[in-house]
mmCIF file of C-alpha atoms in Angstrom:
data_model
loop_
_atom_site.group_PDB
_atom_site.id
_atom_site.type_symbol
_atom_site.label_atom_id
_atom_site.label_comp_id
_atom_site.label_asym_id
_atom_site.label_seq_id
_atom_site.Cartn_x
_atom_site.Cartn_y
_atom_site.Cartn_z
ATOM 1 C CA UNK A 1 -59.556 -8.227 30.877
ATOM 2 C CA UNK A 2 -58.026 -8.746 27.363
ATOM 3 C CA UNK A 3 -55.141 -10.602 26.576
ATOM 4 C CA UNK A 4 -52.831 -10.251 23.658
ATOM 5 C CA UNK A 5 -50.574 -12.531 22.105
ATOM 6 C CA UNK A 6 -48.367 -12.318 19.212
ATOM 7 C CA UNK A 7 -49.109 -14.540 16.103
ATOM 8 C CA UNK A 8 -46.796 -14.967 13.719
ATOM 9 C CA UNK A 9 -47.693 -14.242 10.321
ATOM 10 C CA UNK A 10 -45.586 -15.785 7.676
ATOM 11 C CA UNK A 11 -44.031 -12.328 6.358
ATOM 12 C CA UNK A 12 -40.581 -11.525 6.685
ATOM 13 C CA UNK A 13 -41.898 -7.964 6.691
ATOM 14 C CA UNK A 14 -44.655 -8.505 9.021
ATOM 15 C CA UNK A 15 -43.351 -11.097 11.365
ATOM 16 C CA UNK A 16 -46.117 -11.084 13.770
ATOM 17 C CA UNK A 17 -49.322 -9.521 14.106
ATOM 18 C CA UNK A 18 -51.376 -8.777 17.517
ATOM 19 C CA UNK A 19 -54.616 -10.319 18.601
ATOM 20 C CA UNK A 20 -56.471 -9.587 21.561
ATOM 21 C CA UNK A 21 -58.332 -12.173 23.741
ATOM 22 C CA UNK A 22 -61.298 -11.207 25.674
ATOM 23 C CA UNK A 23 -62.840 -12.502 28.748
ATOM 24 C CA UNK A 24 -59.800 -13.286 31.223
ATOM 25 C CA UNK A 25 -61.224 -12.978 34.901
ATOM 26 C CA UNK A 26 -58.904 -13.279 38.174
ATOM 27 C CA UNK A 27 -58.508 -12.145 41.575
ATOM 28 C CA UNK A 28 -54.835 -10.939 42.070
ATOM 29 C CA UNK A 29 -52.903 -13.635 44.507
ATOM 30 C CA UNK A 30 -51.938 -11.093 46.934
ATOM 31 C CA UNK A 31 -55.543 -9.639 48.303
ATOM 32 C CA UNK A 32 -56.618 -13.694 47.997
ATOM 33 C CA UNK A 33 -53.391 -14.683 50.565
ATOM 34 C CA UNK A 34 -54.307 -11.440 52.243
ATOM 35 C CA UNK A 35 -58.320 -13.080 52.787
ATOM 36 C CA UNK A 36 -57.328 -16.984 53.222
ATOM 37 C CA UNK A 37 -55.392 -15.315 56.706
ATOM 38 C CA UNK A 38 -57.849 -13.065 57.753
ATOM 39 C CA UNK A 39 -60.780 -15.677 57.169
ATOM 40 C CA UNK A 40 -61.580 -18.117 60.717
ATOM 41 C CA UNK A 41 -60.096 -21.028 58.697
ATOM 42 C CA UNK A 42 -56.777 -19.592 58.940
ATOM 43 C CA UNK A 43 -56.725 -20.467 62.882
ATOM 44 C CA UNK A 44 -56.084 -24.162 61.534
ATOM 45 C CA UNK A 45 -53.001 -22.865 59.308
ATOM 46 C CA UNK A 46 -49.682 -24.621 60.022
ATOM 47 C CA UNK A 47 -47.481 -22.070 59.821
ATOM 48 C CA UNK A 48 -43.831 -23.958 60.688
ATOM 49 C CA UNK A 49 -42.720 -26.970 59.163
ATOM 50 C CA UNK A 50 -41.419 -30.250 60.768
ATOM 51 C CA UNK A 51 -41.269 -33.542 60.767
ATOM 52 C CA UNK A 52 -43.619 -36.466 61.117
ATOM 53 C CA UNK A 53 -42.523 -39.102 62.649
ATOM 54 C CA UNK A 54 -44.007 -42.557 63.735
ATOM 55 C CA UNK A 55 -42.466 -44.403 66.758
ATOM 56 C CA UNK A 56 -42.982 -48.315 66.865
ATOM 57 C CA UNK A 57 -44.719 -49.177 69.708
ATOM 58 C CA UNK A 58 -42.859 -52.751 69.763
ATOM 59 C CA UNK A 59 -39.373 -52.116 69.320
ATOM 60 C CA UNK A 60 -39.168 -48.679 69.487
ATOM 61 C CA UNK A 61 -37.775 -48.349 65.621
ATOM 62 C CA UNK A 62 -39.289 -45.084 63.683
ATOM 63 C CA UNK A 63 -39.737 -43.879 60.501
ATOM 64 C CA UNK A 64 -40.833 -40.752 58.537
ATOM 65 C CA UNK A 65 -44.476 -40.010 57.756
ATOM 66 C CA UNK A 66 -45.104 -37.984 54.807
ATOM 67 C CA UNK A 67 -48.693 -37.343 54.912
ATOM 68 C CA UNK A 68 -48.686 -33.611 54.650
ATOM 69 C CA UNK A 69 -47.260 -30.467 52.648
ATOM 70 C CA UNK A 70 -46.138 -28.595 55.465
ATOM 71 C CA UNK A 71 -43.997 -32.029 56.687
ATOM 72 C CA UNK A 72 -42.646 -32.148 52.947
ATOM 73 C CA UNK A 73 -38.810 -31.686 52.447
ATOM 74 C CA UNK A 74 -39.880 -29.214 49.727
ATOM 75 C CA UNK A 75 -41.378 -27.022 52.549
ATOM 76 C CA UNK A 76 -38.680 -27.555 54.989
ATOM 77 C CA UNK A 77 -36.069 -27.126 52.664
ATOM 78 C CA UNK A 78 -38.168 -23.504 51.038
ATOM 79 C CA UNK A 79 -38.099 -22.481 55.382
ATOM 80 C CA UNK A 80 -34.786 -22.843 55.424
ATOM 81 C CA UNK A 81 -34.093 -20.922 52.569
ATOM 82 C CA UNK A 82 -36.373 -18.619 53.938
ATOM 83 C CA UNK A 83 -34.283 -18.002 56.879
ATOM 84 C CA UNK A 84 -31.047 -17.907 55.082
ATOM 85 C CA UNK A 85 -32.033 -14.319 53.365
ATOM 86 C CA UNK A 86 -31.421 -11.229 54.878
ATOM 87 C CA UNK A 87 -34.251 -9.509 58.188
ATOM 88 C CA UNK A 88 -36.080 -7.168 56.201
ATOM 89 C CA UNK A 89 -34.631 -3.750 56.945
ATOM 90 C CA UNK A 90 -36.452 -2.420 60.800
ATOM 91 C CA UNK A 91 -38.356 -5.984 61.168
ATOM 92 C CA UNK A 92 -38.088 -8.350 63.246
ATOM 93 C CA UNK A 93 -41.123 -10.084 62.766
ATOM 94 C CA UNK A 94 -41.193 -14.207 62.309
ATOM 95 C CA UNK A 95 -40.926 -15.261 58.632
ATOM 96 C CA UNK A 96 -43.906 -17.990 57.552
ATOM 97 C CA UNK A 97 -44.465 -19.286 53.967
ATOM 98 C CA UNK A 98 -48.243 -19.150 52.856
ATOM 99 C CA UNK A 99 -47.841 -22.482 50.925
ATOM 100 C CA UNK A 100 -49.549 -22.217 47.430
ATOM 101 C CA UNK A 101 -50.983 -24.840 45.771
ATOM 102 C CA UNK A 102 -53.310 -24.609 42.442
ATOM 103 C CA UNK A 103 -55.209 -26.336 40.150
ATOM 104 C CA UNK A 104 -56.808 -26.240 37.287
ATOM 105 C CA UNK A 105 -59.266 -27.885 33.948
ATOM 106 C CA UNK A 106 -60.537 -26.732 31.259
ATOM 107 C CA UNK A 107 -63.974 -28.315 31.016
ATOM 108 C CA UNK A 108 -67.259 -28.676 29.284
ATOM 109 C CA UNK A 109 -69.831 -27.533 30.749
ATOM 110 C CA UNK A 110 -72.725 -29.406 29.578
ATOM 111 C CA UNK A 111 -73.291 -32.403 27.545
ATOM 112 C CA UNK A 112 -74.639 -31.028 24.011
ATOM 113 C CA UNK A 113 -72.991 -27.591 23.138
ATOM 114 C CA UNK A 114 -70.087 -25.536 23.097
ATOM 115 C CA UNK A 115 -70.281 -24.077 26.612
ATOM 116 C CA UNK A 116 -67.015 -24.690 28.174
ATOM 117 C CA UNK A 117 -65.261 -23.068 30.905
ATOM 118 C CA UNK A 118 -61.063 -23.004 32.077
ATOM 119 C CA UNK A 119 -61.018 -22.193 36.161
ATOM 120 C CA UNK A 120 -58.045 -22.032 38.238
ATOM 121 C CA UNK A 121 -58.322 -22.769 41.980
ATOM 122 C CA UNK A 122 -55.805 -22.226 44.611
ATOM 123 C CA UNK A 123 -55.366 -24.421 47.770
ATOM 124 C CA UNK A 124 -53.169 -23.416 50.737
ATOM 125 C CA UNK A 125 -50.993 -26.092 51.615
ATOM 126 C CA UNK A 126 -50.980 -24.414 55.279
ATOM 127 C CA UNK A 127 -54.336 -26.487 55.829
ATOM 128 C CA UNK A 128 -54.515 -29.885 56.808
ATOM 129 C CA UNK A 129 -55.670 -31.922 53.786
ATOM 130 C CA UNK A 130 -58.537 -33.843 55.300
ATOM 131 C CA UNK A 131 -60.016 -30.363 55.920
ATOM 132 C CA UNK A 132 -59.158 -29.053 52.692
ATOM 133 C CA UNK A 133 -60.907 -31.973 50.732
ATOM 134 C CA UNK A 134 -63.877 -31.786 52.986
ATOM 135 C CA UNK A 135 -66.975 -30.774 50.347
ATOM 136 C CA UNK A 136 -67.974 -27.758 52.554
ATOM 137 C CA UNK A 137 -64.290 -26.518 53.761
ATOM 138 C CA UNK A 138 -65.043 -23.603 51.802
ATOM 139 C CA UNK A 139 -61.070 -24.036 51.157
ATOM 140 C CA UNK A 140 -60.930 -23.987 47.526
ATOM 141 C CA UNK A 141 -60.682 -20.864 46.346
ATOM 142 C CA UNK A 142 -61.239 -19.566 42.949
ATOM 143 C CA UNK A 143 -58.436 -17.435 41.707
ATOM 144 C CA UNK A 144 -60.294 -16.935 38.038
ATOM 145 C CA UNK A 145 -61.163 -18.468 34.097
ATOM 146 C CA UNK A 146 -58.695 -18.099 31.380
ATOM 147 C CA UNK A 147 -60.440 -17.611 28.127
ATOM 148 C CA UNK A 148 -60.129 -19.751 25.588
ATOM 149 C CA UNK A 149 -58.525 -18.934 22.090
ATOM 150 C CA UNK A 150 -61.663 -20.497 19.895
ATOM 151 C CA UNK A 151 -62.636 -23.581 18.426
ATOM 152 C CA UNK A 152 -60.114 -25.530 16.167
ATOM 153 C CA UNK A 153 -58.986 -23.857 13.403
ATOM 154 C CA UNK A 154 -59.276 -25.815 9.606
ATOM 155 C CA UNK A 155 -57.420 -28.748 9.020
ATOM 156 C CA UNK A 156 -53.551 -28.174 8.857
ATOM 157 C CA UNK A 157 -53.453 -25.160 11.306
ATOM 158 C CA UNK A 158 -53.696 -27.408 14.579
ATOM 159 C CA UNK A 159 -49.935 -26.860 15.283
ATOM 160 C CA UNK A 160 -50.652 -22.945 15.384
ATOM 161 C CA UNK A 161 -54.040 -23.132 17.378
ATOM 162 C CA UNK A 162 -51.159 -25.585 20.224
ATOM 163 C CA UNK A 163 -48.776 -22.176 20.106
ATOM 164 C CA UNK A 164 -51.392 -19.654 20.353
ATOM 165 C CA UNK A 165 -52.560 -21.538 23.541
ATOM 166 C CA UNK A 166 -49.652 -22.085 24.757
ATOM 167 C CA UNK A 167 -48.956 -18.389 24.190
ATOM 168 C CA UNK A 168 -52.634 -17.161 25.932
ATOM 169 C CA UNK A 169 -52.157 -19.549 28.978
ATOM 170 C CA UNK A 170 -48.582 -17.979 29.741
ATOM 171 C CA UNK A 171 -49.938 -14.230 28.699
ATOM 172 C CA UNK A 172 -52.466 -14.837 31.332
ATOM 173 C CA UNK A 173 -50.315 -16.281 34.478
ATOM 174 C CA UNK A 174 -48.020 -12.938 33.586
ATOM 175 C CA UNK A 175 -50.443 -11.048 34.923
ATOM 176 C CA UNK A 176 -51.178 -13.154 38.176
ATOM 177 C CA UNK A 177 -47.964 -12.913 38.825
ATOM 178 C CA UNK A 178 -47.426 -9.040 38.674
ATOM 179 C CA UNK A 179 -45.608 -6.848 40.622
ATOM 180 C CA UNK A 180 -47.263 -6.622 43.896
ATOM 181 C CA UNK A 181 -47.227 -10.674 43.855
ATOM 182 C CA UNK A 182 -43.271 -10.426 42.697
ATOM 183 C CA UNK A 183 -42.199 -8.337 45.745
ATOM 184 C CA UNK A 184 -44.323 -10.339 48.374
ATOM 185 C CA UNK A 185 -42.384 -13.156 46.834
ATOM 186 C CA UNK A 186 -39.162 -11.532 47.640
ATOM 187 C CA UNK A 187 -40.235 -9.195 50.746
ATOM 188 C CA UNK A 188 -43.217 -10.528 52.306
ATOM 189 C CA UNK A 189 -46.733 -9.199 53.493
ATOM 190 C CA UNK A 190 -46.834 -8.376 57.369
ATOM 191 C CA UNK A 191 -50.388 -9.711 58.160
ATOM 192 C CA UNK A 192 -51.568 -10.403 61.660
ATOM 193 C CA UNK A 193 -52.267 -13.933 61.876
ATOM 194 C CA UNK A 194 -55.597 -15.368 63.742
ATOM 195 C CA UNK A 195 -53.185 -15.889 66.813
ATOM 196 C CA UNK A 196 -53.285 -11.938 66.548
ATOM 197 C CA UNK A 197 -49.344 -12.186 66.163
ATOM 198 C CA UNK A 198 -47.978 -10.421 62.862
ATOM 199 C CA UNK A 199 -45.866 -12.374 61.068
ATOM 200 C CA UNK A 200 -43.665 -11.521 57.549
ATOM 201 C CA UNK A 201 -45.813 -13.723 55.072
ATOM 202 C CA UNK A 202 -43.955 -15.261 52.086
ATOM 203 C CA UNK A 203 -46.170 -16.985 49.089
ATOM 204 C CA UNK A 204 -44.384 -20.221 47.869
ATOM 205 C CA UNK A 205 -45.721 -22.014 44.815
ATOM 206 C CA UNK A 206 -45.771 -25.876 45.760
ATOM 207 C CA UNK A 207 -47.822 -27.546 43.362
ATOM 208 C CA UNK A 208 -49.525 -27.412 40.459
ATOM 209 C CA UNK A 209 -51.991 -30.150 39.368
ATOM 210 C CA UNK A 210 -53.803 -30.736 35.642
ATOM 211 C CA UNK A 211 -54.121 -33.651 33.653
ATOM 212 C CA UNK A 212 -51.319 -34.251 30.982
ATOM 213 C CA UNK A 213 -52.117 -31.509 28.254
ATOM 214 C CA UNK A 214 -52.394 -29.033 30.248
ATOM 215 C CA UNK A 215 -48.865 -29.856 31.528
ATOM 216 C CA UNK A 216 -47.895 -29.706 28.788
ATOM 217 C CA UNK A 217 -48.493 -26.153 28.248
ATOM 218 C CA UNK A 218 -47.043 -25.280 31.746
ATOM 219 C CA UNK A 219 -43.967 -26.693 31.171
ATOM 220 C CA UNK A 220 -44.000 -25.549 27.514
ATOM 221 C CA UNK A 221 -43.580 -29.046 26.030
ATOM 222 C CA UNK A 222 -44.704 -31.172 22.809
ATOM 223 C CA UNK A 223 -47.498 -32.829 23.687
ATOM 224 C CA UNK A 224 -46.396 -36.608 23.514
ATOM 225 C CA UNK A 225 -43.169 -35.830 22.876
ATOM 226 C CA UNK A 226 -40.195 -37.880 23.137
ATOM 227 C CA UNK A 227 -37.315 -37.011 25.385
ATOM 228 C CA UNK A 228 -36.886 -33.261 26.227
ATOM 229 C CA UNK A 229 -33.314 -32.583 25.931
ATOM 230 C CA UNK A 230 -33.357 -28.820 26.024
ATOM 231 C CA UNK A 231 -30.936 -26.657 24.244
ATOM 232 C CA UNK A 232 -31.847 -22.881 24.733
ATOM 233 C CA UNK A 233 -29.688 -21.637 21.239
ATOM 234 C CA UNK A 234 -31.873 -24.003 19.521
ATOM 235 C CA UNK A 235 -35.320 -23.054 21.490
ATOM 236 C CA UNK A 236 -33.963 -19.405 20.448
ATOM 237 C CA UNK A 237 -32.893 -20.042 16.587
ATOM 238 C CA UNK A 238 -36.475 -22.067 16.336
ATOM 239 C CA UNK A 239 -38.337 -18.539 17.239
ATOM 240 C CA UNK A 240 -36.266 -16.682 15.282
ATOM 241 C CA UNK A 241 -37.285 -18.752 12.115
ATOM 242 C CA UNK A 242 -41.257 -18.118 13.212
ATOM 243 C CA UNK A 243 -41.232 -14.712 14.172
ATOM 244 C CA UNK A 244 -38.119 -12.994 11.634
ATOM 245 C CA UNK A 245 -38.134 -15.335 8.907
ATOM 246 C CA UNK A 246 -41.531 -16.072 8.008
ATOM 247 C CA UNK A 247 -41.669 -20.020 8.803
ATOM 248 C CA UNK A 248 -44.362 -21.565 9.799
ATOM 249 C CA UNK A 249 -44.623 -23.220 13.515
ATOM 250 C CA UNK A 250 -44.368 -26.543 12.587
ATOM 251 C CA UNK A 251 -42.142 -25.832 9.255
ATOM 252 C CA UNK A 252 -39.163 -27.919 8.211
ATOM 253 C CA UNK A 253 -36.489 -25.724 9.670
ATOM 254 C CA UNK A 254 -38.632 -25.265 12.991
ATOM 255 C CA UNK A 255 -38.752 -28.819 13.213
ATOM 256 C CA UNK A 256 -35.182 -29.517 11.914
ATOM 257 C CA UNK A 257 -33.651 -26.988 14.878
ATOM 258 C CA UNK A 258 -35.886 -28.518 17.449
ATOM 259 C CA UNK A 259 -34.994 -31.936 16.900
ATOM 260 C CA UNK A 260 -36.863 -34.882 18.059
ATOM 261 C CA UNK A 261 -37.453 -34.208 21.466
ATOM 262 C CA UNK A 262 -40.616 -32.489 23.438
ATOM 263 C CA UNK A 263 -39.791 -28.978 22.885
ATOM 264 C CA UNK A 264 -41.613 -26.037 21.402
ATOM 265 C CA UNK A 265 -40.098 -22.386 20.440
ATOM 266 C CA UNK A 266 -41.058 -20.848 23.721
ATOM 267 C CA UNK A 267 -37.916 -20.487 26.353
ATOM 268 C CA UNK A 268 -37.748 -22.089 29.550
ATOM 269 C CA UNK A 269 -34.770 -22.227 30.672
ATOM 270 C CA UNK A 270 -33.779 -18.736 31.811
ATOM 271 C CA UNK A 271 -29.545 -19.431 31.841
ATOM 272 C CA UNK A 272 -28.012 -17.963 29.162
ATOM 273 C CA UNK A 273 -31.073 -15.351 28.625
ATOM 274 C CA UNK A 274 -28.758 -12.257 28.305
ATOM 275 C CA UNK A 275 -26.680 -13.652 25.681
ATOM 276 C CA UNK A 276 -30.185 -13.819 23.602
ATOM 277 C CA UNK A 277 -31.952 -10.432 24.897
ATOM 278 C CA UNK A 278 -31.564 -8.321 21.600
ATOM 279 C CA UNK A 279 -33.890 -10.782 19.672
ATOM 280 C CA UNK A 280 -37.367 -9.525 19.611
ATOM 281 C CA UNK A 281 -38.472 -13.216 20.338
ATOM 282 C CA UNK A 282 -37.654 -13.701 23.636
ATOM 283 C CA UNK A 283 -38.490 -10.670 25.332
ATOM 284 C CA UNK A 284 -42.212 -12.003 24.922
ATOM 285 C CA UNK A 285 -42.201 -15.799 23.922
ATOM 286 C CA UNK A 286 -41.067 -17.343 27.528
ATOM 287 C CA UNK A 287 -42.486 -19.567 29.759
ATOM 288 C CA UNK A 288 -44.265 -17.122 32.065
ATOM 289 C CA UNK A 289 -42.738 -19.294 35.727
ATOM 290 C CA UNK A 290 -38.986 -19.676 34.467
ATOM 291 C CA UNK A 291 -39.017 -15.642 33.423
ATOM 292 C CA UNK A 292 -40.521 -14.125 36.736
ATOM 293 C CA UNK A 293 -39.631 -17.153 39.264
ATOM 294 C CA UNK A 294 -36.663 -18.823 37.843
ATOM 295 C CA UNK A 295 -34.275 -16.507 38.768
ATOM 296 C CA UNK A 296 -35.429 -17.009 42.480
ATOM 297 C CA UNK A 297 -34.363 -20.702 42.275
ATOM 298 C CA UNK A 298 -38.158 -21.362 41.271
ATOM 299 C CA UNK A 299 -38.547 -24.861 39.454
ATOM 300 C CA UNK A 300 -41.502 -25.485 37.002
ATOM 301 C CA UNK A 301 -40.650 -28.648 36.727
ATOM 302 C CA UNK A 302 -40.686 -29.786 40.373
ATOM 303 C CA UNK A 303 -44.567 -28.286 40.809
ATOM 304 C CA UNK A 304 -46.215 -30.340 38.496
ATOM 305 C CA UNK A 305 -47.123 -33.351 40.334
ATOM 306 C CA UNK A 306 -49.603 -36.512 40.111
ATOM 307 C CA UNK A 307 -53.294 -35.747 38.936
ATOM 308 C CA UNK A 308 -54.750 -38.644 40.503
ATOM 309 C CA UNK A 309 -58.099 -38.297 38.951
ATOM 310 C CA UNK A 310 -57.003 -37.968 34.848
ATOM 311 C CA UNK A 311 -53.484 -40.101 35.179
ATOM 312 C CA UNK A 312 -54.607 -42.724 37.433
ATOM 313 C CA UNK A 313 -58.344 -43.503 37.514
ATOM 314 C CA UNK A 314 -59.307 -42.072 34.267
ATOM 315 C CA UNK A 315 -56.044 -42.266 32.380
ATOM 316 C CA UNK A 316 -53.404 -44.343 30.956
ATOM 317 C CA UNK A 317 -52.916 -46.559 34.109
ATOM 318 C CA UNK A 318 -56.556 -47.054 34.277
ATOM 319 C CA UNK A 319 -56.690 -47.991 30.291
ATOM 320 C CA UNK A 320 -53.112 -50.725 31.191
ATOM 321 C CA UNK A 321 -54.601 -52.392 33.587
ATOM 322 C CA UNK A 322 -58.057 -52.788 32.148
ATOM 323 C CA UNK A 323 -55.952 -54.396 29.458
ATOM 324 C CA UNK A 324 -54.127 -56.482 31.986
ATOM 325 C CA UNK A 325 -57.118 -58.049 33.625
ATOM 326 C CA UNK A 326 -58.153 -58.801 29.710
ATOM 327 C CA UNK A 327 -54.649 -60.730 29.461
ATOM 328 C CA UNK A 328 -55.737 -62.556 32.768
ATOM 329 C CA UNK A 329 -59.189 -63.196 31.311
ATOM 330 C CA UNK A 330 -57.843 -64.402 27.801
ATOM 331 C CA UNK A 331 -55.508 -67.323 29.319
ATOM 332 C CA UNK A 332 -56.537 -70.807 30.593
ATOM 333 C CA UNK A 333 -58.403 -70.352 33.509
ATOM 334 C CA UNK A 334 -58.470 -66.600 33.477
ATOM 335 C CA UNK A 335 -61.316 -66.486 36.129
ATOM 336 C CA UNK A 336 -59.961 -68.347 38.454
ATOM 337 C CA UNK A 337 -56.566 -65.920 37.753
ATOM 338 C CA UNK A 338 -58.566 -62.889 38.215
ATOM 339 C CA UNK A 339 -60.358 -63.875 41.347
ATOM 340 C CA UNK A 340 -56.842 -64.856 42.500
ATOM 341 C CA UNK A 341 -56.039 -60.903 42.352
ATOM 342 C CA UNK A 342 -59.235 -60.155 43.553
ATOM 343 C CA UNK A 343 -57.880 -61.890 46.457
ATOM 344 C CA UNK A 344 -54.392 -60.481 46.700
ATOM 345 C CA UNK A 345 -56.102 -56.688 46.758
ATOM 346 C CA UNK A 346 -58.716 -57.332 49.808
ATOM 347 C CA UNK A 347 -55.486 -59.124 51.355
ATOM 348 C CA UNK A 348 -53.379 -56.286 50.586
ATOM 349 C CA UNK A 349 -55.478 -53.440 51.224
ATOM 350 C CA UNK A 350 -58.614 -54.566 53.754
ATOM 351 C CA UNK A 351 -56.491 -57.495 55.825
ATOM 352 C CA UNK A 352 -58.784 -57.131 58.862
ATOM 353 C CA UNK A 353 -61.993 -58.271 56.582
ATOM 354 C CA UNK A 354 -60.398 -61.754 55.882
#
């Protein structure tokens, strides 16, 4: 499929031009939900949420386990709301939330060349995660590769090779979510479950993991950025400047209107949108989850969680405390220091070895 996005152009008369991006491939999310349930892993779905919770065999004192995404707050509290909305009109079948969680990295795919590839995979938080990070679960599925929008421009045009991306990576998730995936959001699927009940089926987007730039286009942010303090007029009057009155995307005024915090001229925030729905701007430059989710209480924010692998063991807390143990090192006696934390960790972590 091809993809077009709007680049702006400069020219007051011209304000943008279109360019179309080929090579987007994807499964639509409904007819995947519609598989993961009628495939023999589904027998191992959780389909209700609850608690976990650990009882002291000593003094009888407990405490909440959070191990899981079905015994999350986030999934109880989404069941709830679940059951607050109106039956369905002539059903009576059980409501169940088919608990979406994706991923996704663009990556090279060898080590000399330009060969690179951008998947997105979708987990189901219904599964238990020791089966779903199992090598041969079979439970990753892949939803499909964005394209990419090129190599790096020349020198000075970096800021509009960020926006274009920014703009192709939202272009693409408006058509995953498309209508058929917008009113089994609201409405539900009726699938018969491997229990061979039917239940009314309602996709929830938990989680979405990627390392830090790539979060940064999701939540339509600066890229090390300082504090995003959003103001939608300004967001607004920023895309207004690019796309009506021929400013660049990183020109003075752009820059000037933003401020100094993390945010670009795409709209996130969806309050306030009607006030602003007769500029050409914003009926296309949004962020893709706040235009078709928002206004069903959807958070962008709150589904971007930890990426383990690229924050913790190959990024920036990885790179402090490599420089921490080089502190320990660099004082008087900094072996015995470090072999003193050495000692703390096996304590710590492996007590039954000591």
């Amino acid at each position: 499929m091809d993809i077009t996005i709007e680049i702006p152009t400069r020219l007051k008369e011209d304000s943008f031009r279109s360019f179309s991006i080929p090579g987007f491939h994807y499964r639509p999310l409904v007819a995947m939900i519609r598989a993961a349930f009628a495939d023999i892993q589904a027998g191992a779905f959780h389909l209700l949420p609850f608690q976990c919770i650990w009882k002291d065999p000593l003094d009888d004192h407990q405490e909440r386990v959070f191990d899981e995404l079905y015994s999350s707050d986030s999934w109880l509290e989404a069941q709830d709301n679940l059951h607050r909305q109106p039956q369905e009109p002539g059903c009576s079948f059980e409501r169940v939330i088919a608990g979406l969680m994706f991923f996704s990295d663009a990556t090279h795919l060898a080590m000399f060349g330009t060969a690179k590839a951008w998947p997105l995979y979708l987990y189901f938080g219904n599964l238990m995660k020791y089966a779903r990070s199992a090598p041969k679960s079979g439970a990753c599925h892949i939803v499909g590769f964005f394209p990419s929008v090129g190599d790096l421009p020349p020198v000075g045009m970096a800021a509009l090779h960020a926006h274009c991306r920014r703009e192709l990576f939202h272009a693409c998730w408006k058509h995953l979510l498309d209508a058929e995936f917008m009113h089994a959001y609201r409405h539900g699927i009726v699938l018969q479950c491997p229990d061979g009940v039917y239940r009314r089926v309602f996709p929830r987007i938990f989680t979405y993991s990627a390392d830090y730039p790539e979060k940064a286009l999701i939540a339509t942010i600066k890229d090390m950025g300082s504090c995003p303090s959003y103001c939608l007029e300004s967001v607004v009057m920023a895309g207004s400047f690019i796309f009506s009155g021929g400013n660049t995307v990183n020109g003075s005024k752009v820059q000037v209107t933003l401020g100094k915090g993390s945010w670009v001229p795409t709209v996130v925030s969806v309050f306030g949108f009607d006030i602003f729905r007769t500029t050409n701007y914003l009926i296309s430059n949004q962020n893709t989850f706040a235009e078709k989710l928002g206004p069903l209480g959807f958070d962008v924010f709150r589904m971007l969680i930890v990426d383990f692998m690229h924050e913790c063991e190959l990024g920036t807390w990885k790179a402090l405390f490599t420089h921490l143990v080089r502190l320990l090192y660099a004082l008087p006696g900094g072996d015995r220091l470090v072999a003193a934390l050495d000692n703390r960790f096996v304590l710590h972590c492996f007590p039954d070895f000591m």
